[in-house]
Amino acid sequence: CPAPADLRPVNGTRVCALLYKDNSPYYNQCCAGDVLVVEPDSDVPYMPLRWSGRASSLVVGTRCELNVWSRKGKKGNTRRFSS
């Protein structure tokens, strides 16, 4: 998985989090498969199509925080992730 400080694409734009679909019991194979990019100041009350319940790994960039809910529309239990 990339280090939190490395969440910068080639053009230098800041990325706050990366969510990955593929799952593996081996750490070096966890951050693989389809990637969902979370940009700074994003507010997404619903997961994109085919992502609900699919994220298996995530990396949160420095100076960012990712808040997730257990139910759609920002309902249910919440959890906060940071680098």
mmCIF file of N, CA, C and O in Angstrom:
data_model
loop_
_atom_site.group_PDB
_atom_site.id
_atom_site.type_symbol
_atom_site.label_atom_id
_atom_site.label_comp_id
_atom_site.label_asym_id
_atom_site.label_seq_id
_atom_site.Cartn_x
_atom_site.Cartn_y
_atom_site.Cartn_z
ATOM 1 N N CYS A 1 0.841 -1.185 0.000
ATOM 2 C CA CYS A 1 0.000 0.000 0.000
ATOM 3 C C CYS A 1 0.887 1.251 0.000
ATOM 4 O O CYS A 1 1.966 1.233 0.586
ATOM 5 N N PRO A 2 0.410 2.307 -0.614
ATOM 6 C CA PRO A 2 1.208 3.530 -0.580
ATOM 7 C C PRO A 2 1.221 4.132 0.822
ATOM 8 O O PRO A 2 0.310 3.905 1.618
ATOM 9 N N ALA A 3 2.260 4.882 1.102
ATOM 10 C CA ALA A 3 2.332 5.598 2.375
ATOM 11 C C ALA A 3 1.371 6.783 2.318
ATOM 12 O O ALA A 3 1.134 7.338 1.239
ATOM 13 N N PRO A 4 0.800 7.190 3.450
ATOM 14 C CA PRO A 4 -0.120 8.332 3.451
ATOM 15 C C PRO A 4 0.458 9.583 2.796
ATOM 16 O O PRO A 4 -0.254 10.307 2.099
ATOM 17 N N ALA A 5 1.728 9.831 2.960
ATOM 18 C CA ALA A 5 2.359 11.025 2.377
ATOM 19 C C ALA A 5 2.512 10.916 0.859
ATOM 20 O O ALA A 5 2.750 11.917 0.192
ATOM 21 N N ASP A 6 2.358 9.718 0.315
ATOM 22 C CA ASP A 6 2.534 9.502 -1.124
ATOM 23 C C ASP A 6 1.251 9.656 -1.936
ATOM 24 O O ASP A 6 1.248 9.380 -3.133
ATOM 25 N N LEU A 7 0.165 10.077 -1.319
ATOM 26 C CA LEU A 7 -1.107 10.182 -2.040
ATOM 27 C C LEU A 7 -1.167 11.441 -2.892
ATOM 28 O O LEU A 7 -1.959 12.337 -2.682
ATOM 29 N N ARG A 8 -0.306 11.495 -3.866
ATOM 30 C CA ARG A 8 -0.282 12.587 -4.839
ATOM 31 C C ARG A 8 -0.131 11.974 -6.223
ATOM 32 O O ARG A 8 0.857 11.307 -6.502
ATOM 33 N N PRO A 9 -1.106 12.185 -7.102
ATOM 34 C CA PRO A 9 -0.973 11.654 -8.456
ATOM 35 C C PRO A 9 0.134 12.370 -9.236
ATOM 36 O O PRO A 9 0.754 13.306 -8.734
ATOM 37 N N VAL A 10 0.344 11.944 -10.436
ATOM 38 C CA VAL A 10 1.433 12.460 -11.270
ATOM 39 C C VAL A 10 1.345 13.967 -11.452
ATOM 40 O O VAL A 10 2.353 14.662 -11.422
ATOM 41 N N ASN A 11 0.135 14.520 -11.603
ATOM 42 C CA ASN A 11 0.011 15.958 -11.836
ATOM 43 C C ASN A 11 0.155 16.785 -10.559
ATOM 44 O O ASN A 11 0.032 18.004 -10.603
ATOM 45 N N GLY A 12 0.366 16.149 -9.400
ATOM 46 C CA GLY A 12 0.612 16.876 -8.162
ATOM 47 C C GLY A 12 -0.620 17.248 -7.373
ATOM 48 O O GLY A 12 -0.531 17.813 -6.306
ATOM 49 N N THR A 13 -1.802 16.924 -7.882
ATOM 50 C CA THR A 13 -3.039 17.210 -7.172
ATOM 51 C C THR A 13 -3.120 16.334 -5.923
ATOM 52 O O THR A 13 -2.813 15.152 -5.967
ATOM 53 N N ARG A 14 -3.556 16.911 -4.844
ATOM 54 C CA ARG A 14 -3.641 16.189 -3.580
ATOM 55 C C ARG A 14 -4.826 15.220 -3.595
ATOM 56 O O ARG A 14 -5.896 15.524 -4.102
ATOM 57 N N VAL A 15 -4.626 14.055 -3.006
ATOM 58 C CA VAL A 15 -5.661 13.039 -2.836
ATOM 59 C C VAL A 15 -5.768 12.765 -1.344
ATOM 60 O O VAL A 15 -4.757 12.628 -0.665
ATOM 61 N N CYS A 16 -7.001 12.708 -0.812
ATOM 62 C CA CYS A 16 -7.160 12.480 0.627
ATOM 63 C C CYS A 16 -7.219 10.999 1.004
ATOM 64 O O CYS A 16 -6.790 10.633 2.077
ATOM 65 N N ALA A 17 -7.777 10.160 0.139
ATOM 66 C CA ALA A 17 -7.855 8.738 0.472
ATOM 67 C C ALA A 17 -7.985 7.905 -0.796
ATOM 68 O O ALA A 17 -8.472 8.377 -1.818
ATOM 69 N N LEU A 18 -7.549 6.673 -0.679
ATOM 70 C CA LEU A 18 -7.714 5.674 -1.738
ATOM 71 C C LEU A 18 -8.373 4.456 -1.108
ATOM 72 O O LEU A 18 -7.925 3.974 -0.064
ATOM 73 N N LEU A 19 -9.439 3.977 -1.718
ATOM 74 C CA LEU A 19 -10.103 2.756 -1.279
ATOM 75 C C LEU A 19 -9.881 1.702 -2.356
ATOM 76 O O LEU A 19 -10.000 1.998 -3.546
ATOM 77 N N TYR A 20 -9.567 0.488 -1.938
ATOM 78 C CA TYR A 20 -9.251 -0.597 -2.866
ATOM 79 C C TYR A 20 -10.269 -1.724 -2.727
ATOM 80 O O TYR A 20 -10.754 -1.991 -1.623
ATOM 81 N N LYS A 21 -10.555 -2.422 -3.836
ATOM 82 C CA LYS A 21 -11.529 -3.515 -3.821
ATOM 83 C C LYS A 21 -10.931 -4.876 -3.487
ATOM 84 O O LYS A 21 -11.573 -5.671 -2.832
ATOM 85 N N ASP A 22 -9.743 -5.191 -3.974
ATOM 86 C CA ASP A 22 -9.198 -6.539 -3.797
ATOM 87 C C ASP A 22 -8.759 -6.768 -2.360
ATOM 88 O O ASP A 22 -8.192 -5.902 -1.719
ATOM 89 N N ASN A 23 -9.008 -7.973 -1.885
ATOM 90 C CA ASN A 23 -8.679 -8.349 -0.529
ATOM 91 C C ASN A 23 -7.655 -9.481 -0.564
ATOM 92 O O ASN A 23 -7.685 -10.320 -1.450
ATOM 93 N N SER A 24 -6.756 -9.483 0.396
ATOM 94 C CA SER A 24 -5.759 -10.538 0.485
ATOM 95 C C SER A 24 -5.296 -10.659 1.933
ATOM 96 O O SER A 24 -5.210 -9.659 2.640
ATOM 97 N N PRO A 25 -4.975 -11.874 2.375
ATOM 98 C CA PRO A 25 -4.426 -12.021 3.730
ATOM 99 C C PRO A 25 -2.978 -11.530 3.819
ATOM 100 O O PRO A 25 -2.450 -11.372 4.902
ATOM 101 N N TYR A 26 -2.365 -11.248 2.667
ATOM 102 C CA TYR A 26 -0.983 -10.777 2.644
ATOM 103 C C TYR A 26 -0.971 -9.258 2.483
ATOM 104 O O TYR A 26 -1.550 -8.719 1.541
ATOM 105 N N TYR A 27 -0.309 -8.572 3.384
ATOM 106 C CA TYR A 27 -0.323 -7.114 3.401
ATOM 107 C C TYR A 27 0.131 -6.508 2.070
ATOM 108 O O TYR A 27 -0.472 -5.569 1.580
ATOM 109 N N ASN A 28 1.175 -7.057 1.470
ATOM 110 C CA ASN A 28 1.703 -6.470 0.230
ATOM 111 C C ASN A 28 0.781 -6.677 -0.971
ATOM 112 O O ASN A 28 1.040 -6.159 -2.042
ATOM 113 N N GLN A 29 -0.317 -7.429 -0.809
ATOM 114 C CA GLN A 29 -1.271 -7.638 -1.892
ATOM 115 C C GLN A 29 -2.650 -7.024 -1.597
ATOM 116 O O GLN A 29 -3.588 -7.214 -2.360
ATOM 117 N N CYS A 30 -2.769 -6.287 -0.481
ATOM 118 C CA CYS A 30 -4.067 -5.736 -0.079
ATOM 119 C C CYS A 30 -4.509 -4.574 -0.960
ATOM 120 O O CYS A 30 -5.677 -4.466 -1.302
ATOM 121 N N CYS A 31 -3.645 -3.676 -1.292
ATOM 122 C CA CYS A 31 -4.012 -2.481 -2.051
ATOM 123 C C CYS A 31 -3.921 -2.783 -3.539
ATOM 124 O O CYS A 31 -2.986 -2.382 -4.224
ATOM 125 N N ALA A 32 -4.920 -3.495 -4.032
ATOM 126 C CA ALA A 32 -4.928 -3.909 -5.434
ATOM 127 C C ALA A 32 -6.354 -3.842 -5.965
ATOM 128 O O ALA A 32 -7.304 -3.610 -5.229
ATOM 129 N N GLY A 33 -6.476 -4.041 -7.246
ATOM 130 C CA GLY A 33 -7.792 -4.034 -7.872
ATOM 131 C C GLY A 33 -8.277 -2.621 -8.153
ATOM 132 O O GLY A 33 -7.495 -1.680 -8.233
ATOM 133 N N ASP A 34 -9.593 -2.493 -8.301
ATOM 134 C CA ASP A 34 -10.184 -1.185 -8.571
ATOM 135 C C ASP A 34 -9.909 -0.227 -7.424
ATOM 136 O O ASP A 34 -9.857 -0.628 -6.258
ATOM 137 N N VAL A 35 -9.736 1.055 -7.768
ATOM 138 C CA VAL A 35 -9.410 2.077 -6.778
ATOM 139 C C VAL A 35 -10.455 3.179 -6.845
ATOM 140 O O VAL A 35 -10.806 3.649 -7.922
ATOM 141 N N LEU A 36 -10.932 3.598 -5.673
ATOM 142 C CA LEU A 36 -11.837 4.741 -5.560
ATOM 143 C C LEU A 36 -11.039 5.880 -4.946
ATOM 144 O O LEU A 36 -10.502 5.739 -3.844
ATOM 145 N N VAL A 37 -10.908 6.978 -5.666
ATOM 146 C CA VAL A 37 -10.130 8.129 -5.215
ATOM 147 C C VAL A 37 -11.051 9.104 -4.494
ATOM 148 O O VAL A 37 -12.102 9.486 -5.014
ATOM 149 N N VAL A 38 -10.659 9.511 -3.294
ATOM 150 C CA VAL A 38 -11.408 10.497 -2.515
ATOM 151 C C VAL A 38 -10.610 11.798 -2.517
ATOM 152 O O VAL A 38 -9.500 11.853 -1.990
ATOM 153 N N GLU A 39 -11.185 12.821 -3.119
ATOM 154 C CA GLU A 39 -10.510 14.113 -3.217
ATOM 155 C C GLU A 39 -10.774 14.959 -1.975
ATOM 156 O O GLU A 39 -11.737 14.715 -1.246
ATOM 157 N N PRO A 40 -9.940 15.969 -1.722
ATOM 158 C CA PRO A 40 -10.144 16.838 -0.561
ATOM 159 C C PRO A 40 -11.523 17.491 -0.592
ATOM 160 O O PRO A 40 -12.044 17.830 -1.654
ATOM 161 N N ASP A 41 -12.113 17.651 0.578
ATOM 162 C CA ASP A 41 -13.415 18.300 0.766
ATOM 163 C C ASP A 41 -14.554 17.599 0.046
ATOM 164 O O ASP A 41 -15.576 18.212 -0.250
ATOM 165 N N SER A 42 -14.414 16.312 -0.253
ATOM 166 C CA SER A 42 -15.493 15.549 -0.878
ATOM 167 C C SER A 42 -16.597 15.302 0.143
ATOM 168 O O SER A 42 -16.337 15.086 1.319
ATOM 169 N N ASP A 43 -17.823 15.312 -0.321
ATOM 170 C CA ASP A 43 -18.978 14.981 0.510
ATOM 171 C C ASP A 43 -19.862 14.067 -0.322
ATOM 172 O O ASP A 43 -20.604 14.522 -1.184
ATOM 173 N N VAL A 44 -19.746 12.771 -0.080
ATOM 174 C CA VAL A 44 -20.442 11.778 -0.897
ATOM 175 C C VAL A 44 -21.337 10.940 0.022
ATOM 176 O O VAL A 44 -20.857 10.037 0.707
ATOM 177 N N PRO A 45 -22.644 11.231 0.060
ATOM 178 C CA PRO A 45 -23.531 10.493 0.957
ATOM 179 C C PRO A 45 -23.850 9.071 0.489
ATOM 180 O O PRO A 45 -24.369 8.275 1.252
ATOM 181 N N TYR A 46 -23.524 8.750 -0.770
ATOM 182 C CA TYR A 46 -23.780 7.414 -1.312
ATOM 183 C C TYR A 46 -22.534 6.918 -2.029
ATOM 184 O O TYR A 46 -21.894 7.674 -2.745
ATOM 185 N N MET A 47 -22.226 5.637 -1.846
ATOM 186 C CA MET A 47 -21.086 5.054 -2.549
ATOM 187 C C MET A 47 -21.416 4.944 -4.034
ATOM 188 O O MET A 47 -22.566 4.696 -4.398
ATOM 189 N N PRO A 48 -20.417 5.094 -4.890
ATOM 190 C CA PRO A 48 -20.652 4.912 -6.328
ATOM 191 C C PRO A 48 -21.136 3.493 -6.626
ATOM 192 O O PRO A 48 -20.916 2.565 -5.842
ATOM 193 N N LEU A 49 -21.756 3.335 -7.771
ATOM 194 C CA LEU A 49 -22.276 2.044 -8.206
ATOM 195 C C LEU A 49 -21.201 0.958 -8.103
ATOM 196 O O LEU A 49 -20.054 1.169 -8.491
ATOM 197 N N ARG A 50 -21.567 -0.174 -7.565
ATOM 198 C CA ARG A 50 -20.696 -1.347 -7.383
ATOM 199 C C ARG A 50 -19.614 -1.184 -6.329
ATOM 200 O O ARG A 50 -18.675 -1.965 -6.272
ATOM 201 N N TRP A 51 -19.679 -0.148 -5.473
ATOM 202 C CA TRP A 51 -18.699 0.022 -4.410
ATOM 203 C C TRP A 51 -19.278 -0.240 -3.024
ATOM 204 O O TRP A 51 -18.533 -0.428 -2.073
ATOM 205 N N SER A 52 -20.566 -0.260 -2.872
ATOM 206 C CA SER A 52 -21.185 -0.449 -1.563
ATOM 207 C C SER A 52 -20.767 -1.792 -0.956
ATOM 208 O O SER A 52 -20.997 -2.852 -1.539
ATOM 209 N N GLY A 53 -20.131 -1.742 0.191
ATOM 210 C CA GLY A 53 -19.698 -2.956 0.877
ATOM 211 C C GLY A 53 -18.526 -3.659 0.226
ATOM 212 O O GLY A 53 -18.238 -4.803 0.551
ATOM 213 N N ARG A 54 -17.826 -3.012 -0.684
ATOM 214 C CA ARG A 54 -16.746 -3.666 -1.431
ATOM 215 C C ARG A 54 -15.343 -3.230 -1.030
ATOM 216 O O ARG A 54 -14.385 -3.917 -1.339
ATOM 217 N N ALA A 55 -15.180 -2.093 -0.410
ATOM 218 C CA ALA A 55 -13.832 -1.618 -0.063
ATOM 219 C C ALA A 55 -13.214 -2.558 0.961
ATOM 220 O O ALA A 55 -13.795 -2.836 2.009
ATOM 221 N N SER A 56 -12.028 -3.064 0.646
ATOM 222 C CA SER A 56 -11.358 -3.996 1.549
ATOM 223 C C SER A 56 -10.126 -3.385 2.202
ATOM 224 O O SER A 56 -9.697 -3.838 3.251
ATOM 225 N N SER A 57 -9.549 -2.380 1.564
ATOM 226 C CA SER A 57 -8.358 -1.710 2.100
ATOM 227 C C SER A 57 -8.497 -0.218 1.829
ATOM 228 O O SER A 57 -9.148 0.186 0.871
ATOM 229 N N LEU A 58 -7.857 0.573 2.672
ATOM 230 C CA LEU A 58 -7.865 2.011 2.429
ATOM 231 C C LEU A 58 -6.596 2.644 2.961
ATOM 232 O O LEU A 58 -5.962 2.119 3.862
ATOM 233 N N VAL A 59 -6.238 3.762 2.342
ATOM 234 C CA VAL A 59 -5.106 4.574 2.796
ATOM 235 C C VAL A 59 -5.611 6.006 2.853
ATOM 236 O O VAL A 59 -6.201 6.503 1.897
ATOM 237 N N VAL A 60 -5.403 6.661 3.989
ATOM 238 C CA VAL A 60 -5.816 8.054 4.167
ATOM 239 C C VAL A 60 -4.563 8.907 4.210
ATOM 240 O O VAL A 60 -3.619 8.604 4.940
ATOM 241 N N GLY A 61 -4.563 9.967 3.414
ATOM 242 C CA GLY A 61 -3.412 10.853 3.331
ATOM 243 C C GLY A 61 -3.205 11.682 4.586
ATOM 244 O O GLY A 61 -4.089 11.798 5.436
ATOM 245 N N THR A 62 -2.035 12.254 4.684
ATOM 246 C CA THR A 62 -1.727 13.122 5.816
ATOM 247 C C THR A 62 -2.620 14.360 5.775
ATOM 248 O O THR A 62 -3.011 14.823 4.712
ATOM 249 N N ARG A 63 -2.958 14.861 6.916
ATOM 250 C CA ARG A 63 -3.832 16.024 7.085
ATOM 251 C C ARG A 63 -5.216 15.818 6.483
ATOM 252 O O ARG A 63 -5.883 16.769 6.090
ATOM 253 N N CYS A 64 -5.658 14.560 6.382
ATOM 254 C CA CYS A 64 -6.998 14.243 5.890
ATOM 255 C C CYS A 64 -7.686 13.314 6.879
ATOM 256 O O CYS A 64 -7.029 12.640 7.676
ATOM 257 N N GLU A 65 -8.988 13.289 6.791
ATOM 258 C CA GLU A 65 -9.795 12.415 7.613
ATOM 259 C C GLU A 65 -10.909 11.857 6.737
ATOM 260 O O GLU A 65 -11.519 12.599 5.963
ATOM 261 N N LEU A 66 -11.167 10.566 6.843
ATOM 262 C CA LEU A 66 -12.218 9.913 6.074
ATOM 263 C C LEU A 66 -13.283 9.440 7.054
ATOM 264 O O LEU A 66 -12.996 8.671 7.970
ATOM 265 N N ASN A 67 -14.503 9.939 6.882
ATOM 266 C CA ASN A 67 -15.635 9.527 7.711
ATOM 267 C C ASN A 67 -16.528 8.628 6.882
ATOM 268 O O ASN A 67 -16.887 8.977 5.758
ATOM 269 N N VAL A 68 -16.892 7.475 7.424
ATOM 270 C CA VAL A 68 -17.767 6.538 6.726
ATOM 271 C C VAL A 68 -18.931 6.166 7.639
ATOM 272 O O VAL A 68 -18.829 6.238 8.857
ATOM 273 N N TRP A 69 -20.044 5.773 7.006
ATOM 274 C CA TRP A 69 -21.241 5.377 7.737
ATOM 275 C C TRP A 69 -21.608 3.961 7.333
ATOM 276 O O TRP A 69 -21.334 3.527 6.220
ATOM 277 N N SER A 70 -22.298 3.263 8.216
ATOM 278 C CA SER A 70 -22.687 1.876 7.946
ATOM 279 C C SER A 70 -23.924 1.778 7.060
ATOM 280 O O SER A 70 -24.202 0.722 6.512
ATOM 281 N N ARG A 71 -24.653 2.871 6.901
ATOM 282 C CA ARG A 71 -25.859 2.860 6.075
ATOM 283 C C ARG A 71 -25.804 4.004 5.076
ATOM 284 O O ARG A 71 -25.130 5.001 5.297
ATOM 285 N N LYS A 72 -26.569 3.878 4.004
ATOM 286 C CA LYS A 72 -26.575 4.917 2.976
ATOM 287 C C LYS A 72 -27.175 6.215 3.507
ATOM 288 O O LYS A 72 -27.917 6.211 4.490
ATOM 289 N N GLY A 73 -26.846 7.304 2.845
ATOM 290 C CA GLY A 73 -27.376 8.609 3.224
ATOM 291 C C GLY A 73 -26.835 9.140 4.536
ATOM 292 O O GLY A 73 -27.516 9.886 5.236
ATOM 293 N N LYS A 74 -25.622 8.718 4.906
ATOM 294 C CA LYS A 74 -24.977 9.147 6.154
ATOM 295 C C LYS A 74 -25.793 8.774 7.384
ATOM 296 O O LYS A 74 -25.960 9.540 8.314
ATOM 297 N N LYS A 75 -26.289 7.563 7.379
ATOM 298 C CA LYS A 75 -27.072 7.048 8.503
ATOM 299 C C LYS A 75 -26.351 5.846 9.097
ATOM 300 O O LYS A 75 -25.473 5.269 8.501
ATOM 301 N N GLY A 76 -26.732 5.478 10.305
ATOM 302 C CA GLY A 76 -26.142 4.327 10.967
ATOM 303 C C GLY A 76 -24.903 4.712 11.755
ATOM 304 O O GLY A 76 -24.677 5.866 12.094
ATOM 305 N N ASN A 77 -24.097 3.712 12.038
ATOM 306 C CA ASN A 77 -22.866 3.935 12.796
ATOM 307 C C ASN A 77 -21.840 4.635 11.924
ATOM 308 O O ASN A 77 -21.774 4.411 10.726
ATOM 309 N N THR A 78 -21.008 5.455 12.542
ATOM 310 C CA THR A 78 -19.964 6.153 11.808
ATOM 311 C C THR A 78 -18.597 5.737 12.314
ATOM 312 O O THR A 78 -18.447 5.318 13.466
ATOM 313 N N ARG A 79 -17.634 5.838 11.434
ATOM 314 C CA ARG A 79 -16.239 5.532 11.796
ATOM 315 C C ARG A 79 -15.358 6.550 11.105
ATOM 316 O O ARG A 79 -15.605 6.937 9.970
ATOM 317 N N ARG A 80 -14.330 6.988 11.782
ATOM 318 C CA ARG A 80 -13.430 8.014 11.277
ATOM 319 C C ARG A 80 -12.032 7.417 11.110
ATOM 320 O O ARG A 80 -11.525 6.771 12.013
ATOM 321 N N PHE A 81 -11.441 7.630 9.936
ATOM 322 C CA PHE A 81 -10.092 7.131 9.649
ATOM 323 C C PHE A 81 -9.164 8.303 9.361
ATOM 324 O O PHE A 81 -9.582 9.282 8.732
ATOM 325 N N SER A 82 -7.928 8.202 9.783
ATOM 326 C CA SER A 82 -6.906 9.205 9.454
ATOM 327 C C SER A 82 -5.605 8.464 9.203
ATOM 328 O O SER A 82 -5.521 7.250 9.367
ATOM 329 N N SER A 83 -4.591 9.203 8.773
ATOM 330 C CA SER A 83 -3.323 8.542 8.469
ATOM 331 C C SER A 83 -2.686 8.035 9.739
ATOM 332 O O SER A 83 -1.974 7.105 9.774
#
